[in-house]
Amino acid sequence: MGEPIRVLHILQRMEAGGTQALLMNIYRKIDRTKVQFDFLVVYKEKQFYDDEIEKMGGHVYKLSFREDLNLPKFQKDLAVFFAQHHEYKIVHCHAYTIGYFCLKAAKKAGIPVRIAHSHNNETVHDIKYLPKLFMQRMFTKNATDLFACSEEAGKYLFKDKPFQVLKNAIDSQNFIADVDTRNAIRKELGLKDKFVVGHVVRLHPQKNHDFLIDVFA
């Protein structure tokens, strides 16, 4: 049997976030003798999924752009990376803020499949809003394929360009109700016989915690 096809996923980092969980859900279920995932991130520190990725035969390559914000160095690092890694025929980019530069470098390196993926239908209106908006519009310039997690996310980022909806993969087995587990956790947290609402999400303006607090108030 030949070597598996290696797909390079590009993200900010492999932290315990939504996009990362989606990729790991897929990664755990695919036939890794046929397809392998590797990851290129832009933070140097050890990250949440690093050990699990390496145990499954993947690699995590780390650049430092989000730590030093040195764009010329980042572009040079990307060129060097792709010059050293000829195994990739597919690059799948999930971070639009750096995506233009990554897919541009991949195109220059002759990688035939370059995917831009939209995971959001809104951008946080903070001090970085205008630069982010500019990078969104540049994201697709060097892409060969456009993916989105929903129609809304695709229309938001890609406008009138054709895209394919790739729905987020969830392992439903992890969410089957278990009375024994429920009772044990309630007891551990001192919540026996109490009404509980769970909210599992990172603390970020994009997740609209203000609305949740207003609802509870």
Tab-separated table of N, CA, C and O in Angstrom, residues 15-138:
chain	number	residue	atom	x	y	z
A	15	GLU	N	-5.994	24.978	19.319
A	15	GLU	CA	-6.525	25.109	20.666
A	15	GLU	C	-7.856	24.365	20.763
A	15	GLU	O	-8.330	23.779	19.788
A	16	ALA	N	-8.471	24.402	21.948
A	16	ALA	CA	-9.761	23.729	22.150
A	16	ALA	C	-10.886	24.637	21.679
A	16	ALA	O	-11.677	25.152	22.467
A	17	GLY	N	-10.950	24.855	20.368
A	17	GLY	CA	-11.966	25.709	19.768
A	17	GLY	C	-12.881	24.924	18.847
A	17	GLY	O	-12.684	23.730	18.612
A	18	GLY	N	-13.871	25.611	18.296
A	18	GLY	CA	-14.888	24.949	17.477
A	18	GLY	C	-14.355	24.368	16.181
A	18	GLY	O	-14.609	23.206	15.853
A	19	THR	N	-13.622	25.161	15.415
A	19	THR	CA	-13.058	24.664	14.155
A	19	THR	C	-12.102	23.513	14.414
A	19	THR	O	-12.087	22.509	13.685
A	20	GLN	N	-11.309	23.652	15.462
A	20	GLN	CA	-10.347	22.607	15.810
A	20	GLN	C	-11.074	21.308	16.200
A	20	GLN	O	-10.654	20.208	15.795
A	21	ALA	N	-12.147	21.430	16.978
A	21	ALA	CA	-12.923	20.245	17.372
A	21	ALA	C	-13.530	19.572	16.150
A	21	ALA	O	-13.556	18.336	16.052
A	22	LEU	N	-14.018	20.375	15.206
A	22	LEU	CA	-14.564	19.825	13.964
A	22	LEU	C	-13.512	19.006	13.223
A	22	LEU	O	-13.764	17.858	12.807
A	23	LEU	N	-12.322	19.579	13.061
A	23	LEU	CA	-11.264	18.877	12.335
A	23	LEU	C	-10.845	17.597	13.044
A	23	LEU	O	-10.601	16.568	12.411
A	24	MET	N	-10.770	17.663	14.373
A	24	MET	CA	-10.378	16.476	15.129
A	24	MET	C	-11.452	15.392	15.062
A	24	MET	O	-11.134	14.195	15.010
A	25	ASN	N	-12.723	15.779	15.043
A	25	ASN	CA	-13.805	14.797	14.891
A	25	ASN	C	-13.658	14.042	13.570
A	25	ASN	O	-13.842	12.819	13.511
A	26	ILE	N	-13.332	14.774	12.505
A	26	ILE	CA	-13.127	14.138	11.201
A	26	ILE	C	-11.858	13.292	11.220
A	26	ILE	O	-11.848	12.147	10.758
A	27	TYR	N	-10.800	13.859	11.773
A	27	TYR	CA	-9.486	13.212	11.778
A	27	TYR	C	-9.523	11.860	12.492
A	27	TYR	O	-8.918	10.881	12.042
A	28	ARG	N	-10.262	11.781	13.591
A	28	ARG	CA	-10.331	10.538	14.356
A	28	ARG	C	-11.061	9.432	13.592
A	28	ARG	O	-10.852	8.250	13.868
A	29	LYS	N	-11.925	9.804	12.654
A	29	LYS	CA	-12.788	8.817	11.991
A	29	LYS	C	-12.306	8.405	10.602
A	29	LYS	O	-12.733	7.368	10.086
A	30	ILE	N	-11.445	9.209	9.985
A	30	ILE	CA	-11.023	8.867	8.625
A	30	ILE	C	-10.074	7.665	8.639
A	30	ILE	O	-9.478	7.325	9.658
A	31	ASP	N	-9.941	7.043	7.482
A	31	ASP	CA	-8.973	5.960	7.303
A	31	ASP	C	-7.609	6.603	7.096
A	31	ASP	O	-7.283	7.077	6.002
A	32	ARG	N	-6.797	6.619	8.157
A	32	ARG	CA	-5.526	7.331	8.096
A	32	ARG	C	-4.452	6.577	7.314
A	32	ARG	O	-3.346	7.089	7.144
A	33	THR	N	-4.772	5.363	6.838
A	33	THR	CA	-3.858	4.700	5.906
A	33	THR	C	-4.016	5.288	4.504
A	33	THR	O	-3.151	5.092	3.640
A	34	LYS	N	-5.136	6.002	4.281
A	34	LYS	CA	-5.402	6.602	2.972
A	34	LYS	C	-5.235	8.120	2.975
A	34	LYS	O	-4.797	8.707	1.985
A	35	VAL	N	-5.638	8.764	4.092
A	35	VAL	CA	-5.556	10.221	4.194
A	35	VAL	C	-4.994	10.596	5.556
A	35	VAL	O	-5.464	10.092	6.584
A	36	GLN	N	-4.006	11.461	5.580
A	36	GLN	CA	-3.444	11.958	6.832
A	36	GLN	C	-3.579	13.473	6.899
A	36	GLN	O	-3.482	14.161	5.882
A	37	PHE	N	-3.844	13.970	8.101
A	37	PHE	CA	-3.922	15.406	8.318
A	37	PHE	C	-2.637	15.907	8.979
A	37	PHE	O	-2.134	15.293	9.920
A	38	ASP	N	-2.130	17.019	8.505
A	38	ASP	CA	-1.080	17.780	9.180
A	38	ASP	C	-1.612	19.191	9.396
A	38	ASP	O	-2.598	19.602	8.772
A	39	PHE	N	-0.952	19.938	10.274
A	39	PHE	CA	-1.461	21.249	10.665
A	39	PHE	C	-0.332	22.271	10.681
A	39	PHE	O	0.753	22.007	11.212
A	40	LEU	N	-0.604	23.439	10.120
A	40	LEU	CA	0.319	24.563	10.172
A	40	LEU	C	-0.356	25.674	10.966
A	40	LEU	O	-1.463	26.114	10.612
A	41	VAL	N	0.280	26.103	12.051
A	41	VAL	CA	-0.296	27.119	12.926
A	41	VAL	C	0.684	28.277	13.061
A	41	VAL	O	1.838	28.182	12.659
A	42	VAL	N	0.214	29.378	13.660
A	42	VAL	CA	1.045	30.585	13.694
A	42	VAL	C	1.339	31.051	15.127
A	42	VAL	O	1.585	32.223	15.371
A	43	TYR	N	1.290	30.121	16.055
A	43	TYR	CA	1.763	30.334	17.419
A	43	TYR	C	2.765	29.225	17.742
A	43	TYR	O	2.559	28.076	17.375
A	44	LYS	N	3.794	29.563	18.471
A	44	LYS	CA	4.868	28.613	18.743
A	44	LYS	C	4.597	27.702	19.944
A	44	LYS	O	5.188	26.633	20.063
A	45	GLU	N	3.722	28.132	20.869
A	45	GLU	CA	3.588	27.390	22.123
A	45	GLU	C	2.894	26.040	21.910
A	45	GLU	O	2.203	25.830	20.907
A	46	LYS	N	3.064	25.148	22.874
A	46	LYS	CA	2.387	23.844	22.836
A	46	LYS	C	0.878	24.069	22.899
A	46	LYS	O	0.401	24.917	23.649
A	47	GLN	N	0.144	23.292	22.123
A	47	GLN	CA	-1.284	23.530	21.991
A	47	GLN	C	-2.106	22.301	22.362
A	47	GLN	O	-1.587	21.189	22.467
A	48	PHE	N	-3.390	22.518	22.526
A	48	PHE	CA	-4.285	21.539	23.145
A	48	PHE	C	-4.261	20.171	22.452
A	48	PHE	O	-4.243	19.131	23.112
A	49	TYR	N	-4.278	20.166	21.115
A	49	TYR	CA	-4.407	18.906	20.380
A	49	TYR	C	-3.069	18.335	19.897
A	49	TYR	O	-3.059	17.310	19.204
A	50	ASP	N	-1.954	18.976	20.224
A	50	ASP	CA	-0.661	18.554	19.670
A	50	ASP	C	-0.372	17.069	19.892
A	50	ASP	O	-0.023	16.346	18.951
A	51	ASP	N	-0.499	16.622	21.126
A	51	ASP	CA	-0.128	15.237	21.458
A	51	ASP	C	-1.015	14.234	20.733
A	51	ASP	O	-0.528	13.217	20.210
A	52	GLU	N	-2.320	14.508	20.690
A	52	GLU	CA	-3.234	13.581	20.027
A	52	GLU	C	-2.948	13.510	18.528
A	52	GLU	O	-2.975	12.419	17.931
A	53	ILE	N	-2.662	14.644	17.921
A	53	ILE	CA	-2.338	14.666	16.488
A	53	ILE	C	-1.116	13.810	16.198
A	53	ILE	O	-1.111	12.988	15.275
A	54	GLU	N	-0.090	13.981	16.994
A	54	GLU	CA	1.147	13.233	16.779
A	54	GLU	C	0.958	11.736	17.003
A	54	GLU	O	1.548	10.911	16.300
A	55	LYS	N	0.093	11.369	17.953
A	55	LYS	CA	-0.191	9.953	18.200
A	55	LYS	C	-0.907	9.310	17.012
A	55	LYS	O	-0.777	8.108	16.785
A	56	MET	N	-1.652	10.122	16.257
A	56	MET	CA	-2.370	9.597	15.098
A	56	MET	C	-1.554	9.705	13.812
A	56	MET	O	-2.066	9.439	12.724
A	57	GLY	N	-0.289	10.099	13.942
A	57	GLY	CA	0.590	10.132	12.775
A	57	GLY	C	0.665	11.465	12.068
A	57	GLY	O	1.289	11.578	11.003
A	58	GLY	N	0.031	12.499	12.640
A	58	GLY	CA	0.071	13.822	12.027
A	58	GLY	C	1.209	14.663	12.558
A	58	GLY	O	1.867	14.305	13.535
A	59	HIS	N	1.425	15.799	11.907
A	59	HIS	CA	2.467	16.738	12.321
A	59	HIS	C	1.846	18.107	12.573
A	59	HIS	O	0.897	18.500	11.891
A	60	VAL	N	2.400	18.840	13.535
A	60	VAL	CA	1.991	20.218	13.777
A	60	VAL	C	3.209	21.113	13.536
A	60	VAL	O	4.203	21.017	14.259
A	61	TYR	N	3.126	21.936	12.501
A	61	TYR	CA	4.220	22.848	12.167
A	61	TYR	C	3.869	24.233	12.691
A	61	TYR	O	2.750	24.710	12.499
A	62	LYS	N	4.836	24.884	13.336
A	62	LYS	CA	4.542	26.137	14.035
A	62	LYS	C	5.397	27.290	13.528
A	62	LYS	O	6.618	27.253	13.596
A	63	LEU	N	4.706	28.307	13.037
A	63	LEU	CA	5.340	29.570	12.709
A	63	LEU	C	4.991	30.574	13.810
A	63	LEU	O	4.204	30.277	14.705
A	64	SER	N	5.535	31.781	13.743
A	64	SER	CA	5.417	32.698	14.876
A	64	SER	C	4.699	34.003	14.554
A	64	SER	O	4.801	34.981	15.299
A	65	PHE	N	3.947	34.030	13.454
A	65	PHE	CA	3.408	35.306	12.981
A	65	PHE	C	2.519	36.018	14.007
A	65	PHE	O	2.611	37.235	14.193
A	66	ARG	N	1.656	35.282	14.693
A	66	ARG	CA	0.757	35.941	15.636
A	66	ARG	C	1.477	36.398	16.910
A	66	ARG	O	0.907	37.112	17.726
A	67	GLU	N	2.717	35.993	17.072
A	67	GLU	CA	3.495	36.419	18.234
A	67	GLU	C	4.421	37.590	17.896
A	67	GLU	O	4.599	38.495	18.705
A	68	ASP	N	4.978	37.587	16.682
A	68	ASP	CA	5.894	38.683	16.328
A	68	ASP	C	5.293	39.668	15.320
A	68	ASP	O	5.832	40.764	15.129
A	69	LEU	N	4.178	39.278	14.662
A	69	LEU	CA	3.490	40.139	13.686
A	69	LEU	C	4.437	40.698	12.629
A	69	LEU	O	4.260	41.811	12.132
A	70	ASN	N	5.430	39.896	12.269
A	70	ASN	CA	6.409	40.283	11.256
A	70	ASN	C	5.968	39.676	9.918
A	70	ASN	O	6.275	38.522	9.611
A	71	LEU	N	5.226	40.468	9.137
A	71	LEU	CA	4.656	39.951	7.895
A	71	LEU	C	5.702	39.532	6.864
A	71	LEU	O	5.567	38.450	6.276
A	72	PRO	N	6.749	40.323	6.611
A	72	PRO	CA	7.776	39.863	5.661
A	72	PRO	C	8.403	38.533	6.088
A	72	PRO	O	8.630	37.648	5.257
A	73	LYS	N	8.667	38.384	7.383
A	73	LYS	CA	9.238	37.132	7.884
A	73	LYS	C	8.242	35.987	7.691
A	73	LYS	O	8.624	34.869	7.310
A	74	PHE	N	6.964	36.247	7.953
A	74	PHE	CA	5.930	35.224	7.797
A	74	PHE	C	5.867	34.744	6.351
A	74	PHE	O	5.818	33.537	6.081
A	75	GLN	N	5.903	35.664	5.411
A	75	GLN	CA	5.856	35.285	4.001
A	75	GLN	C	7.092	34.482	3.597
A	75	GLN	O	6.987	33.512	2.835
A	76	LYS	N	8.234	34.879	4.125
A	76	LYS	CA	9.464	34.131	3.846
A	76	LYS	C	9.391	32.740	4.463
A	76	LYS	O	9.769	31.739	3.825
A	77	ASP	N	8.891	32.652	5.711
A	77	ASP	CA	8.751	31.362	6.384
A	77	ASP	C	7.818	30.425	5.618
A	77	ASP	O	8.070	29.214	5.521
A	78	LEU	N	6.730	30.982	5.077
A	78	LEU	CA	5.807	30.171	4.279
A	78	LEU	C	6.484	29.635	3.029
A	78	LEU	O	6.335	28.455	2.673
A	79	ALA	N	7.243	30.492	2.359
A	79	ALA	CA	7.950	30.065	1.141
A	79	ALA	C	8.947	28.960	1.451
A	79	ALA	O	9.036	27.959	0.719
A	80	VAL	N	9.676	29.120	2.547
A	80	VAL	CA	10.650	28.099	2.962
A	80	VAL	C	9.937	26.800	3.310
A	80	VAL	O	10.376	25.701	2.924
A	81	PHE	N	8.805	26.912	4.033
A	81	PHE	CA	8.062	25.719	4.438
A	81	PHE	C	7.635	24.911	3.218
A	81	PHE	O	7.866	23.697	3.148
A	82	PHE	N	6.999	25.559	2.257
A	82	PHE	CA	6.504	24.823	1.091
A	82	PHE	C	7.641	24.323	0.209
A	82	PHE	O	7.500	23.288	-0.458
A	83	ALA	N	8.775	25.022	0.224
A	83	ALA	CA	9.949	24.543	-0.523
A	83	ALA	C	10.505	23.266	0.090
A	83	ALA	O	11.083	22.423	-0.606
A	84	GLN	N	10.309	23.103	1.397
A	84	GLN	CA	10.816	21.927	2.113
A	84	GLN	C	9.808	20.783	2.167
A	84	GLN	O	10.176	19.656	2.512
A	85	HIS	N	8.544	21.066	1.852
A	85	HIS	CA	7.486	20.051	1.974
A	85	HIS	C	6.750	19.905	0.644
A	85	HIS	O	5.775	20.608	0.368
A	86	HIS	N	7.245	18.954	-0.143
A	86	HIS	CA	6.645	18.704	-1.456
A	86	HIS	C	5.564	17.636	-1.397
A	86	HIS	O	4.991	17.275	-2.432
A	87	GLU	N	5.264	17.142	-0.181
A	87	GLU	CA	4.291	16.052	-0.059
A	87	GLU	C	2.845	16.514	-0.161
A	87	GLU	O	1.926	15.697	-0.313
A	88	TYR	N	2.626	17.833	-0.108
A	88	TYR	CA	1.244	18.322	-0.066
A	88	TYR	C	0.716	18.645	-1.457
A	88	TYR	O	1.337	19.392	-2.214
A	89	LYS	N	-0.444	18.071	-1.753
A	89	LYS	CA	-1.190	18.405	-2.965
A	89	LYS	C	-2.478	19.144	-2.612
A	89	LYS	O	-3.173	19.644	-3.492
A	90	ILE	N	-2.795	19.171	-1.307
A	90	ILE	CA	-4.011	19.834	-0.828
A	90	ILE	C	-3.665	20.690	0.385
A	90	ILE	O	-3.096	20.202	1.358
A	91	VAL	N	-4.029	21.969	0.328
A	91	VAL	CA	-3.908	22.871	1.470
A	91	VAL	C	-5.303	23.400	1.785
A	91	VAL	O	-5.997	23.916	0.907
A	92	HIS	N	-5.698	23.252	3.036
A	92	HIS	CA	-7.064	23.608	3.466
A	92	HIS	C	-6.938	24.681	4.543
A	92	HIS	O	-6.502	24.409	5.654
A	93	CYS	N	-7.298	25.921	4.197
A	93	CYS	CA	-7.070	27.058	5.094
A	93	CYS	C	-8.359	27.471	5.795
A	93	CYS	O	-9.382	27.718	5.144
A	94	HIS	N	-8.302	27.563	7.120
A	94	HIS	CA	-9.471	27.877	7.943
A	94	HIS	C	-9.371	29.255	8.594
A	94	HIS	O	-10.258	29.639	9.355
A	95	ALA	N	-8.309	29.990	8.339
A	95	ALA	CA	-8.077	31.281	8.991
A	95	ALA	C	-7.983	32.362	7.931
A	95	ALA	O	-6.950	32.510	7.275
A	96	TYR	N	-9.055	33.135	7.767
A	96	TYR	CA	-9.067	34.101	6.671
A	96	TYR	C	-8.119	35.270	6.908
A	96	TYR	O	-7.659	35.900	5.963
A	97	THR	N	-7.780	35.584	8.157
A	97	THR	CA	-6.902	36.725	8.416
A	97	THR	C	-5.494	36.500	7.872
A	97	THR	O	-4.810	37.442	7.506
A	98	ILE	N	-5.070	35.250	7.838
A	98	ILE	CA	-3.752	34.921	7.272
A	98	ILE	C	-3.888	34.118	5.983
A	98	ILE	O	-2.897	33.812	5.327
A	99	GLY	N	-5.121	33.803	5.622
A	99	GLY	CA	-5.364	32.873	4.524
A	99	GLY	C	-4.831	33.338	3.181
A	99	GLY	O	-4.321	32.528	2.392
A	100	TYR	N	-4.952	34.627	2.897
A	100	TYR	CA	-4.461	35.131	1.618
A	100	TYR	C	-2.982	34.803	1.433
A	100	TYR	O	-2.562	34.313	0.386
A	101	PHE	N	-2.182	35.071	2.462
A	101	PHE	CA	-0.740	34.854	2.371
A	101	PHE	C	-0.400	33.369	2.275
A	101	PHE	O	0.491	32.973	1.532
A	102	CYS	N	-1.152	32.547	3.022
A	102	CYS	CA	-0.887	31.103	3.012
A	102	CYS	C	-1.235	30.481	1.668
A	102	CYS	O	-0.454	29.695	1.113
A	103	LEU	N	-2.404	30.825	1.130
A	103	LEU	CA	-2.809	30.249	-0.147
A	103	LEU	C	-1.988	30.811	-1.303
A	103	LEU	O	-1.744	30.126	-2.300
A	104	LYS	N	-1.538	32.049	-1.169
A	104	LYS	CA	-0.638	32.628	-2.178
A	104	LYS	C	0.675	31.850	-2.231
A	104	LYS	O	1.174	31.513	-3.317
A	105	ALA	N	1.229	31.554	-1.044
A	105	ALA	CA	2.476	30.782	-0.982
A	105	ALA	C	2.271	29.371	-1.519
A	105	ALA	O	3.139	28.824	-2.206
A	106	ALA	N	1.113	28.776	-1.208
A	106	ALA	CA	0.811	27.433	-1.698
A	106	ALA	C	0.680	27.421	-3.217
A	106	ALA	O	1.163	26.498	-3.893
A	107	LYS	N	0.045	28.440	-3.759
A	107	LYS	CA	-0.092	28.542	-5.218
A	107	LYS	C	1.272	28.687	-5.878
A	107	LYS	O	1.570	28.028	-6.886
A	108	LYS	N	2.108	29.535	-5.306
A	108	LYS	CA	3.453	29.748	-5.860
A	108	LYS	C	4.274	28.471	-5.813
A	108	LYS	O	5.118	28.224	-6.683
A	109	ALA	N	3.996	27.620	-4.792
A	109	ALA	CA	4.715	26.351	-4.657
A	109	ALA	C	4.140	25.262	-5.562
A	109	ALA	O	4.650	24.141	-5.585
A	110	GLY	N	3.071	25.589	-6.295
A	110	GLY	CA	2.507	24.645	-7.252
A	110	GLY	C	1.533	23.646	-6.664
A	110	GLY	O	1.250	22.605	-7.274
A	111	ILE	N	0.985	23.929	-5.495
A	111	ILE	CA	0.012	23.015	-4.875
A	111	ILE	C	-1.317	23.167	-5.602
A	111	ILE	O	-1.892	24.264	-5.644
A	112	PRO	N	-1.853	22.087	-6.178
A	112	PRO	CA	-2.999	22.212	-7.079
A	112	PRO	C	-4.340	22.477	-6.405
A	112	PRO	O	-5.216	23.115	-7.000
A	113	VAL	N	-4.545	21.970	-5.177
A	113	VAL	CA	-5.830	22.150	-4.495
A	113	VAL	C	-5.622	23.059	-3.294
A	113	VAL	O	-4.884	22.727	-2.367
A	114	ARG	N	-6.304	24.225	-3.325
A	114	ARG	CA	-6.126	25.232	-2.273
A	114	ARG	C	-7.510	25.675	-1.809
A	114	ARG	O	-8.222	26.392	-2.529
A	115	ILE	N	-7.885	25.236	-0.621
A	115	ILE	CA	-9.254	25.413	-0.126
A	115	ILE	C	-9.325	26.566	0.867
A	115	ILE	O	-8.539	26.634	1.815
A	116	ALA	N	-10.279	27.462	0.662
A	116	ALA	CA	-10.612	28.509	1.632
A	116	ALA	C	-11.924	28.106	2.298
A	116	ALA	O	-12.891	27.792	1.611
A	117	HIS	N	-11.967	28.116	3.629
A	117	HIS	CA	-13.120	27.587	4.375
A	117	HIS	C	-13.684	28.672	5.285
A	117	HIS	O	-12.953	29.268	6.083
A	118	SER	N	-14.978	28.917	5.168
A	118	SER	CA	-15.651	29.915	6.019
A	118	SER	C	-16.369	29.211	7.167
A	118	SER	O	-17.205	28.329	6.943
A	119	HIS	N	-16.058	29.638	8.396
A	119	HIS	CA	-16.679	29.054	9.584
A	119	HIS	C	-17.557	30.058	10.336
A	119	HIS	O	-18.086	29.734	11.402
A	120	ASN	N	-17.712	31.272	9.821
A	120	ASN	CA	-18.459	32.313	10.533
A	120	ASN	C	-19.380	33.069	9.598
A	120	ASN	O	-19.127	33.140	8.387
A	121	ASN	N	-20.406	33.672	10.169
A	121	ASN	CA	-21.271	34.549	9.373
A	121	ASN	C	-21.270	35.975	9.914
A	121	ASN	O	-22.183	36.746	9.659
A	122	GLU	N	-20.209	36.315	10.665
A	122	GLU	CA	-20.075	37.664	11.215
A	122	GLU	C	-18.633	37.875	11.649
A	122	GLU	O	-17.906	36.918	11.928
A	123	THR	N	-18.215	39.122	11.698
A	123	THR	CA	-16.895	39.494	12.200
A	123	THR	C	-17.072	40.448	13.368
A	123	THR	O	-17.894	41.375	13.295
A	124	VAL	N	-16.334	40.231	14.417
A	124	VAL	CA	-16.445	41.070	15.605
A	124	VAL	C	-16.065	42.508	15.261
A	124	VAL	O	-15.041	42.759	14.628
A	125	HIS	N	-16.892	43.452	15.678
A	125	HIS	CA	-16.645	44.870	15.395
A	125	HIS	C	-15.735	45.453	16.466
A	125	HIS	O	-16.172	46.177	17.364
A	126	ASP	N	-14.461	45.145	16.364
A	126	ASP	CA	-13.492	45.685	17.303
A	126	ASP	C	-12.493	46.558	16.546
A	126	ASP	O	-12.715	46.906	15.377
A	127	ILE	N	-11.395	46.908	17.181
A	127	ILE	CA	-10.415	47.796	16.570
A	127	ILE	C	-9.771	47.188	15.312
A	127	ILE	O	-9.258	47.896	14.457
A	128	LYS	N	-9.842	45.863	15.194
A	128	LYS	CA	-9.241	45.172	14.051
A	128	LYS	C	-10.253	44.898	12.933
A	128	LYS	O	-9.940	44.213	11.966
A	129	TYR	N	-11.459	45.455	13.065
A	129	TYR	CA	-12.542	45.107	12.137
A	129	TYR	C	-12.198	45.422	10.678
A	129	TYR	O	-12.355	44.572	9.801
A	130	LEU	N	-11.709	46.621	10.393
A	130	LEU	CA	-11.431	47.009	9.005
A	130	LEU	C	-10.305	46.180	8.379
A	130	LEU	O	-10.451	45.716	7.241
A	131	PRO	N	-9.180	45.963	9.078
A	131	PRO	CA	-8.166	45.070	8.495
A	131	PRO	C	-8.699	43.662	8.249
A	131	PRO	O	-8.372	43.042	7.228
A	132	LYS	N	-9.508	43.157	9.196
A	132	LYS	CA	-10.091	41.823	9.009
A	132	LYS	C	-11.000	41.786	7.783
A	132	LYS	O	-11.006	40.819	7.016
A	133	LEU	N	-11.784	42.843	7.599
A	133	LEU	CA	-12.689	42.919	6.455
A	133	LEU	C	-11.898	42.889	5.146
A	133	LEU	O	-12.282	42.215	4.183
A	134	PHE	N	-10.782	43.601	5.127
A	134	PHE	CA	-9.919	43.619	3.938
A	134	PHE	C	-9.366	42.228	3.651
A	134	PHE	O	-9.364	41.766	2.502
A	135	MET	N	-8.897	41.542	4.707
A	135	MET	CA	-8.324	40.211	4.519
A	135	MET	C	-9.381	39.199	4.100
A	135	MET	O	-9.096	38.264	3.351
A	136	GLN	N	-10.611	39.375	4.567
A	136	GLN	CA	-11.704	38.510	4.120
A	136	GLN	C	-11.842	38.572	2.598
A	136	GLN	O	-12.004	37.552	1.929
A	137	ARG	N	-11.808	39.782	2.069
A	137	ARG	CA	-12.002	39.961	0.633
A	137	ARG	C	-10.835	39.404	-0.178
A	137	ARG	O	-10.988	39.054	-1.344
A	138	MET	N	-9.661	39.323	0.438
A	138	MET	CA	-8.482	38.790	-0.236
A	138	MET	C	-8.388	37.264	-0.119
A	138	MET	O	-7.640	36.632	-0.860
